[in-house]
């Protein structure tokens, strides 16, 4: 092709001149389009995008509040906080490579990796751009590893946070309770109340029931990050964060309990040899709980965050049901310790007298059914009947007064109804009446016979019995059990102080109660008494009553052989009483679940607890110090 | 425009060549380029403020020096000579693209594994960039014939077939953005410079009908980008993240912007690689709607000025060169800004003089040198 230069005048490219309008239109459309889009983004939607970019950079982190402590009456911590290292990850930034790096660096186990995946999945759904707790309570070495490798681990953070721990281990575990991560539906509900979904919540015992006092108020920290999730220093971003950068958390309130850790320890030691038991020790004059045991127990430290699936399964499979509070939640037939109800009902109605004697041939016949007494007591009066726990005597009384009178008095003493402690289920139990039986079928006279000795369908909790025996000892005041003495703010200022609360006053005349109490004295202090025969306390005079509550034989013997000392066909062993007998201070109820006989099993435990308590008390006082170890007169037979 | 305001008739006696040369320099063009370079450096400084990228600012300044030399060289040599050598340059460009292919691949985060670069003494060059200038020269040569009857369909198809060679090679690098851009350039110049526009209409229609075939031959990541643009659900989240963060950045600038070096999206790297393909998002975030439109206005002025030079060019060849450079600039700005604004797929098309990167910068300096060349010789001394 020839290269032509047209040097003449006239447009060099006439096509351009001809099509200039179109060219201009093209440029106009192109730039107009861009400017229109700019207008849309920057002017119309500018504020929204501005907020969006700020949320890219400015993050919120909750500063966990320090949870309130739980202390015993002398200030010994039962639940406390220690520093722990928690590892957080931001789901959006945690690429598979970063995760692999983290796994490699820390040498994570299968279990831990699964846990991380689960938590990330939850976090991703909620807000993939805010960090979520993936590994809690890590050791100092792991924390240091992550801290050093921050540049290689975008989106991974380590925070130094208070962590719940229980310095006394499994001591009073059912009362104290434990904490766990919240479930999905709880997370929905509680985030509205200012919780962070990674927070632990009280799951059991006081930790759960007093959550609102204990949790305190969390703080907030605003900080800025770059696209890799790395924190930016405060100078760089000073202008970006509006308002307060840090709102300090408010620590939770401390609970001061009525519990006495030393007595609690004595009580737990006393039940160490039996498979399952419950003990409640209360102050008779106030209803304050001094010791409360439910065995088997668990370690709240393990339950709070560290429990593996295997451990959990093992605990759940235990036939003794470790997660049921045997002092508050579980109900049992009370057996002979219920006889005070029958006695007082009969005395009140004038259907019994202290000096009335009956003959116990070892059995009792009622409309063709023969009820067997546990012994052959011959001629017994009321006090002797109590002392020997002669069933025949009480069966006779029951026949005179009827089932509903027994139920009335039982109710008056708070049996068969929750104690209003509001903890761990606080069960009601059952005091059957005629109406109750008629509702479910036909009433038989034999039901009153059974109920009179605390068998049949009578079911109570250990705590109910403790409050009833305290009422026997204090002249009829039925207290609401109290475990929290006062609530203090973290600075030590008392927020609420709780006074003993009388639920109701029992109207049984004191002289009638005194008859029963004298019978109880004989149980512990006269040869032949069901307790005396198995040990006599030289430290303190005890008045009490043993009970051996038979259970329905539901299991073949072979079923639970694998667990030592656990025979679900054996009777429940009970002891209920108070000490000192002349001026009662403590009421105590001991239940050994499927433990056998009350006198041989439950009473020695109660004796050890009371001896421990009163030895300590005397040691601390100006009285002469008795030898710390008391040789038992009767010993175990 | 014939000498109006110009005190330099063709044969002024007693005035040296140098003074005539100096007086013919197209200052508006040069000043516009300087303004764009200034904005580019200003913006790059903000974009690379982090410790890791400070070397980029220095490198860009060095490339500007190289570009200036290219500009001067391209201005001084008569464009007619350059157009005469167009096919040689074109062949050279194609060979360089093939060389890049043979030298092996390079991979980077946004583009994946590609065959775009030639490394010479530690400096990466993209032959596809400079090939655009060669294509413009070839177009100038093709369309320099004013006779309508000389543009026979056969001849036209043959020429276009030859022009398709670099386009296909670039598409195979793979660099779909540049391939599409060169195609748009060729079509634009064709539409403006062909004496008879109908062959271009037929050709474009045929090309549009061929799109399904092209789609099938595209790479997975290219399809993903287009799909990501259509619907975020289609593509790996990274690509959507890119566009989304860019849109957030631009929008968050509002009317007046967040202030120089105050763009959080940019400063804290929420828009990845914002100095090469997304400098406009940095600019828009920090200078707002006012600054964004202002920058577009500068580009608009540049386009108008180049077209003005085309109108006053001495010959057809020079005018076509200007039209080619204007088309290249126009499509670069349109595609890049549309991509930043989230209305075009993410492709590797730079913003002239603003984007970081030697190849693109030098290419535009050279292209503008050609325009200055045409402007300088419009009086045909």
Coordinates of N, CA and C in Angstrom, one line a residue, chain B residues 6-105:
Chain B
X6 N -1.1 31.0 15.9 CA 0.2 30.5 15.8 C 1.1 31.5 15.0
X7 N 2.2 31.9 15.6 CA 3.0 32.9 14.9 C 4.0 32.2 14.0
X8 N 3.7 31.0 13.6 CA 4.7 30.3 12.9 C 4.3 29.7 11.6
X9 N 4.3 30.6 10.6 CA 4.0 30.1 9.2 C 5.1 29.1 8.8
X10 N 4.9 28.4 7.8 CA 5.7 27.2 7.4 C 7.2 27.6 7.2
X11 N 7.4 28.8 6.6 CA 8.7 29.1 6.2 C 9.2 30.4 6.8
X12 N 9.0 30.5 8.1 CA 9.5 31.7 8.8 C 11.0 31.7 8.7
X13 N 11.4 32.8 8.2 CA 12.9 32.9 8.0 C 13.5 33.6 9.2
X14 N 14.6 33.1 9.6 CA 15.3 33.7 10.7 C 15.0 33.1 12.0
X15 N 14.0 32.1 12.0 CA 13.7 31.5 13.3 C 14.3 30.1 13.2
X16 N 15.0 29.7 14.2 CA 15.7 28.4 14.2 C 14.7 27.2 14.3
X17 N 15.2 26.1 13.8 CA 14.3 24.9 13.9 C 14.0 24.6 15.3
X18 N 14.9 24.8 16.2 CA 14.7 24.5 17.6 C 13.6 25.3 18.2
X19 N 13.6 26.6 17.9 CA 12.6 27.5 18.4 C 11.2 27.2 17.8
X20 N 11.2 26.8 16.6 CA 10.0 26.4 16.0 C 9.4 25.1 16.6
X21 N 10.4 24.2 16.9 CA 10.0 22.9 17.5 C 9.4 23.2 18.9
X22 N 10.1 24.1 19.6 CA 9.7 24.4 21.0 C 8.3 25.0 21.0
X23 N 8.1 25.9 20.1 CA 6.8 26.6 20.0 C 5.7 25.7 19.6
X24 N 6.0 24.6 18.9 CA 5.0 23.7 18.5 C 4.6 22.6 19.5
X25 N 5.4 22.6 20.6 CA 5.1 21.6 21.6 C 3.6 21.8 22.1
X26 N 2.9 20.6 22.2 CA 1.5 20.6 22.6 C 1.4 20.7 24.2
X27 N 1.5 21.9 24.7 CA 1.5 22.0 26.2 C 0.3 21.5 26.9
X28 N -0.9 21.7 26.3 CA -2.1 21.2 27.1 C -2.0 19.7 27.2
X29 N -1.5 19.0 26.2 CA -1.4 17.5 26.3 C -0.4 17.1 27.4
X30 N 0.8 17.8 27.3 CA 1.8 17.5 28.3 C 1.4 17.8 29.7
X31 N 0.7 19.0 29.9 CA 0.3 19.3 31.2 C -0.8 18.3 31.8
X32 N -1.7 17.9 30.8 CA -2.7 16.9 31.3 C -2.0 15.6 31.7
X33 N -1.0 15.2 30.9 CA -0.3 14.0 31.3 C 0.4 14.2 32.7
X34 N 1.0 15.4 32.9 CA 1.7 15.7 34.1 C 0.7 15.6 35.3
X35 N -0.5 16.2 35.0 CA -1.5 16.2 36.1 C -1.8 14.8 36.5
X36 N -2.1 13.9 35.4 CA -2.4 12.5 35.7 C -1.3 11.8 36.4
X37 N -0.1 12.1 36.0 CA 1.1 11.4 36.7 C 1.1 11.9 38.1
X38 N 0.9 13.2 38.3 CA 0.9 13.7 39.7 C -0.1 13.0 40.6
X39 N -1.4 13.0 40.0 CA -2.4 12.3 40.8 C -2.1 10.8 41.0
X40 N -1.5 10.2 40.0 CA -1.1 8.8 40.1 C -0.1 8.6 41.3
X41 N 0.9 9.5 41.3 CA 1.9 9.4 42.4 C 1.3 9.6 43.8
X42 N 0.5 10.7 43.8 CA -0.1 11.1 45.1 C -0.9 9.9 45.6
X43 N -1.7 9.3 44.7 CA -2.5 8.2 45.0 C -1.7 6.9 45.4
X44 N -0.7 6.7 44.6 CA 0.2 5.5 44.9 C 0.8 5.7 46.3
X45 N 1.2 6.9 46.6 CA 1.8 7.1 47.9 C 0.9 6.7 49.0
X46 N -0.4 7.1 48.9 CA -1.4 6.7 49.9 C -1.6 5.2 49.9
X47 N -1.7 4.7 48.6 CA -2.0 3.3 48.5 C -0.9 2.3 49.0
X48 N 0.3 2.8 49.0 CA 1.4 1.9 49.4 C 2.1 2.4 50.6
X49 N 1.3 3.1 51.5 CA 2.0 3.7 52.7 C 2.5 2.6 53.6
X50 N 1.9 1.4 53.6 CA 2.4 0.4 54.4 C 3.9 0.1 54.2
X51 N 4.6 -0.4 55.1 CA 6.0 -0.6 55.1 C 6.4 -1.5 53.9
X52 N 5.5 -2.5 53.7 CA 5.9 -3.6 52.7 C 6.0 -3.0 51.2
X53 N 5.3 -2.0 51.0 CA 5.1 -1.6 49.6 C 5.8 -0.3 49.2
X54 N 6.6 0.3 50.1 CA 7.1 1.6 49.8 C 8.0 1.6 48.6
X55 N 8.6 0.5 48.3 CA 9.5 0.4 47.1 C 8.7 0.7 45.8
X56 N 7.4 0.5 45.9 CA 6.6 0.6 44.6 C 6.6 2.1 44.2
X57 N 6.5 3.0 45.2 CA 6.5 4.4 44.9 C 7.7 4.8 44.1
X58 N 8.9 4.4 44.6 CA 10.2 4.7 44.0 C 10.2 4.1 42.6
X59 N 9.8 2.8 42.5 CA 9.8 2.2 41.2 C 8.9 2.9 40.2
X60 N 7.8 3.4 40.6 CA 6.9 4.1 39.7 C 7.5 5.3 39.2
X61 N 8.3 6.0 40.1 CA 8.9 7.3 39.6 C 10.0 6.9 38.6
X62 N 10.7 5.8 38.8 CA 11.7 5.4 37.8 C 11.1 5.1 36.5
X63 N 9.9 4.4 36.6 CA 9.3 4.1 35.3 C 8.8 5.4 34.6
X64 N 8.4 6.4 35.4 CA 8.0 7.6 34.8 C 9.2 8.3 34.0
X65 N 10.3 8.1 34.5 CA 11.5 8.6 33.8 C 11.7 7.9 32.5
X66 N 11.6 6.5 32.6 CA 11.7 5.7 31.4 C 10.6 6.1 30.4
X67 N 9.4 6.3 30.9 CA 8.2 6.7 30.1 C 8.5 8.0 29.4
X68 N 9.1 8.9 30.1 CA 9.3 10.2 29.5 C 10.3 10.1 28.3
X69 N 11.3 9.3 28.5 CA 12.2 9.0 27.4 C 11.5 8.4 26.2
X70 N 10.6 7.5 26.5 CA 9.8 6.9 25.5 C 9.0 7.9 24.8
X71 N 8.4 8.8 25.5 CA 7.6 9.9 25.0 C 8.4 10.8 24.0
X72 N 9.6 11.1 24.5 CA 10.4 12.0 23.7 C 10.8 11.3 22.4
X73 N 11.2 10.1 22.5 CA 11.7 9.3 21.3 C 10.5 9.2 20.3
X74 N 9.3 8.9 20.8 CA 8.2 8.8 20.0 C 7.7 10.1 19.4
X75 N 8.1 11.2 20.0 CA 7.7 12.5 19.5 C 8.7 12.9 18.4
X76 N 9.9 12.6 18.7 CA 11.0 13.2 17.8 C 11.0 12.5 16.4
X77 N 10.9 11.1 16.4 CA 10.9 10.4 15.2 C 9.5 10.7 14.4
X78 N 9.6 11.1 13.2 CA 8.4 11.4 12.4 C 7.5 10.2 12.4
X79 N 6.2 10.4 12.7 CA 5.3 9.3 12.8 C 5.1 8.6 11.5
X80 N 5.3 9.3 10.4 CA 5.2 8.6 9.1 C 6.3 7.5 9.0
X81 N 7.4 7.8 9.5 CA 8.5 6.8 9.6 C 8.0 5.6 10.4
X82 N 7.4 5.9 11.6 CA 7.0 4.9 12.5 C 5.9 4.0 11.8
X83 N 5.0 4.7 11.2 CA 3.9 3.9 10.5 C 4.4 3.0 9.4
X84 N 5.4 3.5 8.7 CA 6.1 2.7 7.7 C 6.6 1.4 8.3
X85 N 7.1 1.5 9.5 CA 7.7 0.3 10.2 C 6.6 -0.4 11.0
X86 N 5.3 -0.1 10.8 CA 4.3 -0.6 11.7 C 4.3 -2.2 11.7
X87 N 4.4 -2.8 10.6 CA 4.3 -4.2 10.5 C 5.5 -4.9 11.2
X88 N 6.6 -4.2 11.1 CA 7.8 -4.7 11.8 C 7.6 -4.7 13.3
X89 N 7.1 -3.6 13.8 CA 6.9 -3.5 15.2 C 5.8 -4.5 15.7
X90 N 4.8 -4.6 14.8 CA 3.7 -5.5 15.1 C 4.2 -6.9 15.3
X91 N 5.1 -7.3 14.3 CA 5.7 -8.7 14.3 C 6.5 -8.8 15.6
X92 N 7.3 -7.8 15.9 CA 8.1 -7.8 17.1 C 7.2 -8.0 18.3
X93 N 6.1 -7.3 18.4 CA 5.2 -7.4 19.6 C 4.7 -8.9 19.7
X94 N 4.3 -9.4 18.6 CA 3.7 -10.8 18.6 C 4.8 -11.8 19.0
X95 N 6.1 -11.6 18.5 CA 7.2 -12.4 18.9 C 7.4 -12.3 20.4
X96 N 7.3 -11.1 21.0 CA 7.5 -10.9 22.4 C 6.5 -11.7 23.2
X97 N 5.2 -11.7 22.7 CA 4.2 -12.4 23.4 C 4.5 -13.9 23.4
X98 N 4.9 -14.4 22.2 CA 5.3 -15.8 22.1 C 6.4 -16.1 23.0
X99 N 7.4 -15.2 23.1 CA 8.6 -15.4 24.0 C 8.1 -15.5 25.5
X100 N 7.2 -14.6 25.9 CA 6.6 -14.7 27.2 C 6.0 -16.1 27.5
X101 N 5.4 -16.6 26.4 CA 4.8 -17.9 26.6 C 5.9 -19.0 26.8
X102 N 6.9 -18.8 26.0 CA 8.0 -19.9 26.0 C 8.8 -19.8 27.3
X103 N 8.9 -18.5 27.9 CA 9.7 -18.4 29.1 C 9.1 -18.9 30.3
X104 N 7.9 -19.3 30.2 CA 7.2 -20.0 31.3 C 6.3 -19.1 32.1
X105 N 5.7 -19.7 33.0 CA 4.6 -19.0 33.7 C 5.0 -18.3 34.9

